[in-house]
Coordinates of C-alpha atoms in Angstrom, one line a residue:
M271 CA 3.5 -10.4 -25.8
I272 CA 5.5 -7.2 -25.6
A273 CA 2.8 -5.3 -27.5
A274 CA 0.2 -6.7 -25.1
L275 CA 2.1 -5.6 -22.1
H276 CA 2.6 -2.1 -23.6
M277 CA -1.2 -1.9 -24.0
V278 CA -1.8 -3.0 -20.4
A279 CA 0.7 -0.4 -19.2
R280 CA -1.2 2.3 -21.1
H281 CA -4.5 1.2 -19.5
G282 CA -3.1 0.0 -16.2
R283 CA -5.7 1.9 -14.1
W284 CA -8.5 0.0 -15.8
A285 CA -6.7 -3.3 -15.3
L286 CA -7.0 -2.6 -11.6
V287 CA -10.8 -2.1 -12.0
L288 CA -11.0 -5.4 -13.9
G289 CA -9.2 -7.1 -11.0
L290 CA -11.7 -5.6 -8.5
A291 CA -14.6 -6.8 -10.6
C292 CA -13.2 -10.3 -10.9
G293 CA -12.5 -10.5 -7.1
L294 CA -16.2 -9.6 -6.4
G295 CA -17.8 -11.6 -9.1
L296 CA -15.6 -14.7 -9.1
P297 CA -15.4 -15.9 -5.5
G298 CA -14.1 -19.3 -6.6
L299 CA -11.1 -17.8 -8.5
A300 CA -10.5 -15.5 -5.6
A301 CA -10.3 -18.4 -3.1
Q302 CA -7.9 -20.3 -5.4
L303 CA -5.6 -17.2 -5.7
K304 CA -5.6 -16.4 -2.0
P305 CA -2.8 -19.0 -1.0
W306 CA -0.5 -17.5 -3.6
L307 CA -0.8 -13.9 -2.4
P308 CA 2.6 -13.9 -0.6
H309 CA 4.4 -15.1 -3.8
L310 CA 2.6 -12.6 -5.9
V311 CA 3.5 -9.7 -3.6
A312 CA 7.1 -10.8 -3.7
L313 CA 6.9 -10.8 -7.5
L314 CA 5.4 -7.3 -7.5
L315 CA 8.2 -6.1 -5.3
Y316 CA 10.8 -7.6 -7.6
L317 CA 9.3 -6.0 -10.7
T318 CA 9.1 -2.6 -8.9
A319 CA 12.8 -2.7 -7.8
L320 CA 13.7 -3.8 -11.3
R321 CA 11.9 -0.7 -12.7
I322 CA 13.3 1.9 -10.3
G323 CA 16.9 0.6 -9.8
P324 CA 19.0 0.9 -6.7
R325 CA 20.3 4.5 -7.2
A326 CA 16.9 6.1 -7.3
A327 CA 15.5 3.8 -4.6
L328 CA 18.2 4.5 -2.0
G329 CA 18.5 8.2 -2.6
R330 CA 20.8 10.7 -0.9
L331 CA 21.3 11.4 2.8
A332 CA 18.9 14.3 2.8
E333 CA 16.2 12.1 1.3
A334 CA 16.9 9.5 4.0
R335 CA 16.3 12.0 6.7
R336 CA 13.1 13.1 5.0
T337 CA 11.9 9.5 4.7
L338 CA 12.6 8.9 8.4
A339 CA 10.6 12.0 9.4
L340 CA 7.6 10.9 7.2
V341 CA 7.7 7.3 8.6
L342 CA 7.5 8.7 12.2
L343 CA 4.7 11.1 11.2
L344 CA 2.6 8.4 9.4
Q345 CA 3.3 5.3 11.5
L346 CA 3.7 6.9 15.0
A347 CA 2.3 10.3 15.4
L348 CA -0.9 9.7 13.3
P349 CA -2.0 6.5 15.0
L350 CA -1.3 8.0 18.4
A351 CA -3.4 11.0 17.6
A352 CA -6.2 8.7 16.3
L353 CA -6.0 6.6 19.6
A354 CA -6.3 9.8 21.6
A355 CA -9.4 10.9 19.6
L356 CA -11.0 7.5 20.0
W357 CA -10.4 7.6 23.7
V358 CA -12.0 11.1 24.0
L359 CA -15.0 10.0 22.0
G360 CA -15.4 6.8 24.0
L361 CA -14.8 4.6 21.0
R362 CA -11.6 2.9 22.1
D363 CA -13.3 -0.5 22.5
H364 CA -15.4 -0.3 19.3
P365 CA -15.2 -3.6 17.3
Y366 CA -13.4 -1.8 14.5
A367 CA -11.2 0.5 16.6
L368 CA -8.2 -1.8 16.8
A369 CA -8.4 -2.6 13.1
F370 CA -8.5 1.1 12.3
L371 CA -5.5 1.7 14.6
L372 CA -3.5 -1.2 13.1
M373 CA -4.1 0.2 9.6
L374 CA -2.8 3.6 10.6
S375 CA 0.3 1.9 12.3
A376 CA 1.2 -0.2 9.3
P377 CA 3.8 0.7 6.7
S378 CA 3.1 1.4 3.1
V379 CA 1.2 -1.3 1.0
T380 CA 3.5 -2.6 -1.7
G381 CA 1.1 -1.4 -4.4
S382 CA 1.6 2.3 -3.5
V383 CA 4.8 2.4 -5.5
N384 CA 2.9 1.1 -8.6
F385 CA 0.0 3.5 -8.1
T386 CA 2.6 6.3 -8.1
I387 CA 4.0 5.0 -11.4
M388 CA 0.5 4.9 -12.9
L389 CA 0.0 8.5 -12.0
G390 CA 3.2 9.4 -13.8
R391 CA 5.2 10.4 -10.7
D392 CA 8.6 9.4 -9.3
P393 CA 8.0 6.1 -7.4
A394 CA 11.3 6.2 -5.5
P395 CA 10.0 8.1 -2.5
A396 CA 7.2 5.6 -2.1
L397 CA 9.6 2.7 -2.3
R398 CA 11.9 4.3 0.3
L399 CA 8.9 4.7 2.6
L400 CA 7.9 1.1 2.1
I401 CA 11.3 -0.2 3.0
L402 CA 12.1 2.0 5.9
G403 CA 8.6 2.0 7.3
T404 CA 8.6 -1.8 7.4
A405 CA 12.1 -1.9 9.0
L406 CA 10.9 0.5 11.7
L407 CA 7.5 -1.1 12.3
P408 CA 8.7 -3.2 15.3
L409 CA 9.5 0.1 17.1
T410 CA 6.7 2.4 15.8
V411 CA 3.9 -0.1 16.5
L412 CA 4.9 -0.6 20.1
P413 CA 2.9 2.3 21.5
I414 CA -0.3 1.1 19.9
L415 CA 0.2 -2.4 21.2
W416 CA 0.8 -1.1 24.7
L417 CA -1.8 1.7 24.8
G418 CA -4.4 0.4 22.4
P419 CA -7.1 -2.2 23.1
E420 CA -5.5 -5.3 24.7
I421 CA -4.5 -7.9 22.1
G422 CA -1.6 -9.8 23.9
A423 CA 0.3 -10.4 20.7
G424 CA 3.1 -7.8 20.6
G425 CA 5.9 -10.3 20.1
E426 CA 4.0 -12.1 17.3
A427 CA 3.3 -8.8 15.5
L428 CA 7.0 -7.9 15.7
A429 CA 7.9 -11.4 14.3
A430 CA 5.5 -10.8 11.4
S431 CA 7.1 -7.4 10.7
G432 CA 10.5 -9.2 10.6
R433 CA 9.3 -11.8 8.1
L434 CA 7.8 -9.1 5.9
L435 CA 11.0 -7.1 6.0
A436 CA 13.0 -10.2 5.0
V437 CA 10.7 -10.7 2.0
I438 CA 11.0 -7.1 0.9
F439 CA 14.8 -7.2 1.2
A440 CA 15.1 -10.4 -0.8
A441 CA 12.8 -9.3 -3.6
T442 CA 14.2 -5.8 -3.9
T443 CA 17.8 -7.1 -3.9
A444 CA 16.9 -9.5 -6.6
G445 CA 15.3 -6.7 -8.7
F446 CA 18.3 -4.5 -8.2
A447 CA 20.7 -7.3 -9.1
T448 CA 18.7 -8.1 -12.3
R449 CA 18.9 -4.5 -13.4
A450 CA 22.6 -4.2 -12.5
F451 CA 23.8 -7.5 -14.2
I452 CA 21.2 -8.9 -16.5
W453 CA 18.7 -6.3 -17.8
R454 CA 20.6 -3.0 -17.5
A455 CA 18.2 -0.9 -19.6
P456 CA 14.7 -2.5 -19.1
D457 CA 11.9 -1.3 -21.3
L458 CA 9.8 0.6 -18.7
R459 CA 6.5 0.1 -20.6
T460 CA 7.0 -3.6 -20.5
V461 CA 7.8 -3.6 -16.8
D462 CA 4.8 -1.3 -16.1
G463 CA 2.6 -3.8 -18.0
M464 CA 3.9 -6.7 -15.9
N465 CA 3.3 -4.6 -12.7
A466 CA -0.3 -3.9 -13.8
V467 CA -1.0 -7.5 -14.5
A468 CA 0.5 -8.6 -11.1
L469 CA -1.6 -5.9 -9.2
A470 CA -4.8 -7.0 -11.0
V471 CA -4.2 -10.7 -10.1
I472 CA -3.3 -9.9 -6.5
V473 CA -6.5 -7.9 -5.8
V474 CA -8.6 -10.8 -7.0
G475 CA -7.2 -12.9 -4.1
L476 CA -7.5 -10.0 -1.6
M477 CA -11.2 -9.7 -2.3
A478 CA -11.9 -13.3 -1.4
A479 CA -13.8 -12.4 1.8
L480 CA -15.6 -9.3 0.5
G481 CA -17.8 -10.9 -2.2
P482 CA -19.5 -13.5 0.0
A483 CA -20.0 -10.9 2.8
L484 CA -21.7 -8.5 0.4
R485 CA -24.1 -11.2 -0.8
A486 CA -24.9 -12.4 2.7
N487 CA -25.5 -9.0 4.4
P488 CA -24.8 -6.1 2.1
V489 CA -26.0 -3.1 4.2
P490 CA -23.3 -3.1 7.0
V491 CA -20.6 -4.0 4.5
L492 CA -21.6 -1.1 2.3
W493 CA -21.4 1.3 5.3
L494 CA -18.0 -0.1 6.1
V495 CA -16.9 0.4 2.4
A496 CA -18.0 4.1 2.7
G497 CA -16.1 4.5 5.9
V498 CA -12.8 3.1 4.6
M499 CA -13.1 5.1 1.4
A500 CA -13.5 8.2 3.5
V501 CA -10.5 7.3 5.6
N502 CA -8.3 6.3 2.7
F503 CA -9.1 9.3 0.4
G504 CA -9.2 11.7 3.4
L505 CA -5.7 10.7 4.4
Q506 CA -4.4 11.0 0.9
I507 CA -6.0 14.4 0.3
A508 CA -4.8 15.8 3.7
G509 CA -1.3 14.3 3.1
Y510 CA -1.0 15.8 -0.4
R511 CA -2.0 19.2 0.9
L512 CA 0.4 19.1 3.8
F513 CA 3.3 17.7 1.9
S514 CA 2.8 20.3 -0.9
A515 CA 2.6 23.1 1.7
L516 CA 5.9 21.8 3.2
H517 CA 7.4 21.9 -0.3
L518 CA 8.3 18.2 -0.5
P519 CA 10.0 17.6 -3.9
E520 CA 7.8 14.6 -4.6
P521 CA 4.5 14.9 -2.5
V522 CA 2.4 12.4 -4.6
G523 CA 4.1 9.1 -3.5
P524 CA 4.1 10.0 0.3
A525 CA 0.5 11.1 0.0
I526 CA -0.5 7.8 -1.6
V527 CA 1.3 6.0 1.2
A528 CA -0.5 8.0 3.8
G529 CA -3.8 6.4 2.8
N530 CA -2.7 3.0 1.6
R531 CA -1.2 0.8 4.4
N532 CA -0.2 -2.9 4.6
A533 CA -2.4 -3.9 7.6
A534 CA -2.5 -7.4 6.1
L535 CA 0.9 -8.2 7.7
F536 CA -0.9 -8.3 11.1
L537 CA -3.0 -11.3 9.9
M538 CA 0.2 -13.4 10.2
A539 CA 0.6 -12.7 13.9
L540 CA -2.5 -11.7 15.7
P541 CA -5.1 -14.1 17.2
P542 CA -8.4 -14.8 15.3
A543 CA -10.5 -12.8 17.8
V544 CA -8.5 -9.7 16.7
T545 CA -8.2 -10.4 13.0
D546 CA -11.9 -11.3 12.2
P547 CA -12.9 -7.6 12.0
L548 CA -9.6 -6.9 10.2
L549 CA -10.4 -9.4 7.5
I550 CA -13.5 -7.8 6.2
L551 CA -11.9 -4.3 6.7
L552 CA -9.0 -5.4 4.4
G553 CA -11.4 -6.6 1.8
C554 CA -13.3 -3.3 1.8
Y555 CA -10.0 -1.4 1.8
Q556 CA -9.0 -2.8 -1.6
L557 CA -11.7 -0.7 -3.2
P558 CA -10.3 2.8 -2.5
M559 CA -6.8 1.5 -2.7
Y560 CA -7.2 0.2 -6.3
L561 CA -9.3 3.1 -7.4
T562 CA -6.7 5.7 -6.2
P563 CA -5.1 6.1 -9.7
I564 CA -8.5 6.8 -11.2
L565 CA -10.5 8.8 -8.6
L566 CA -7.6 10.9 -7.3
A567 CA -5.9 11.6 -10.6
R568 CA -7.3 15.1 -10.7
L569 CA -6.1 15.9 -7.2
Y570 CA -2.5 14.8 -8.1
G571 CA -2.6 16.7 -11.4
P572 CA -1.5 15.8 -14.9
A573 CA 1.3 13.3 -15.3
A574 CA 4.8 14.6 -15.9
P575 CA 6.2 14.2 -19.4
K576 CA 7.9 10.9 -20.0
G577 CA 11.4 10.8 -18.6
E578 CA 10.6 13.8 -16.3
P579 CA 8.9 12.4 -13.2
R580 CA 7.6 15.1 -10.9

């Protein structure tokens, strides 16, 4: 079993591709996994916290200030700029405008930490962005709820953010406790293999809506896939260039977070009239998200030597 997990860790990027293929080609399996997604996400968070440990995850005061500035840039300034652009272009009431704004307002997706690991970079900055971004979401999302297209669900969205933050806190605390008291020196390749398996299984459930939509009416879905890939990769490329120019010590994790957001949390709170476009958008968004470690590997450069994350 350990040898198998080590092999999966070595080929973790292709495990993600396999998960995407199963999600598209096996709609029955995807539907069966969908109810278990919250549990699988919690397991992924636990494994990530176990791998990183509390010292690296929490960081120093200077890193906390940097993380706060990045959260405000990504979750507040960026969606407000996008809202202004949509307003100027007359696209504020487009069917996908709200879904796009909610995606930009969301905190990091949980998998961003694992994608950073697969690229051989320090995952701690991405984990700090995940935790602090989720904690601040009830505040950073308010301008979009007030100024964006009317949805009438501000309180419910804030409650969803609170529930997500509670899950993140419980899972990461359990992971830190396991590393502190039970498994003090975990085999990182084994944990990376577990993470890759968990990510591959999760994406099968997240693709439950996309496969049937592609078979029913492929052309508009393919256009939407092209659009979300342009947004995701465009944000990552722009973020990496900006963070490198600003001489961030670890620009890769924040750049990955810039393009990969957890808009799925809004599904727990917003009314169906709002979430219908978001559902298909989320399905499409899994494609660039899970292809990030493969398609953007050249952008982020060669992996650092083992034990020396960059």
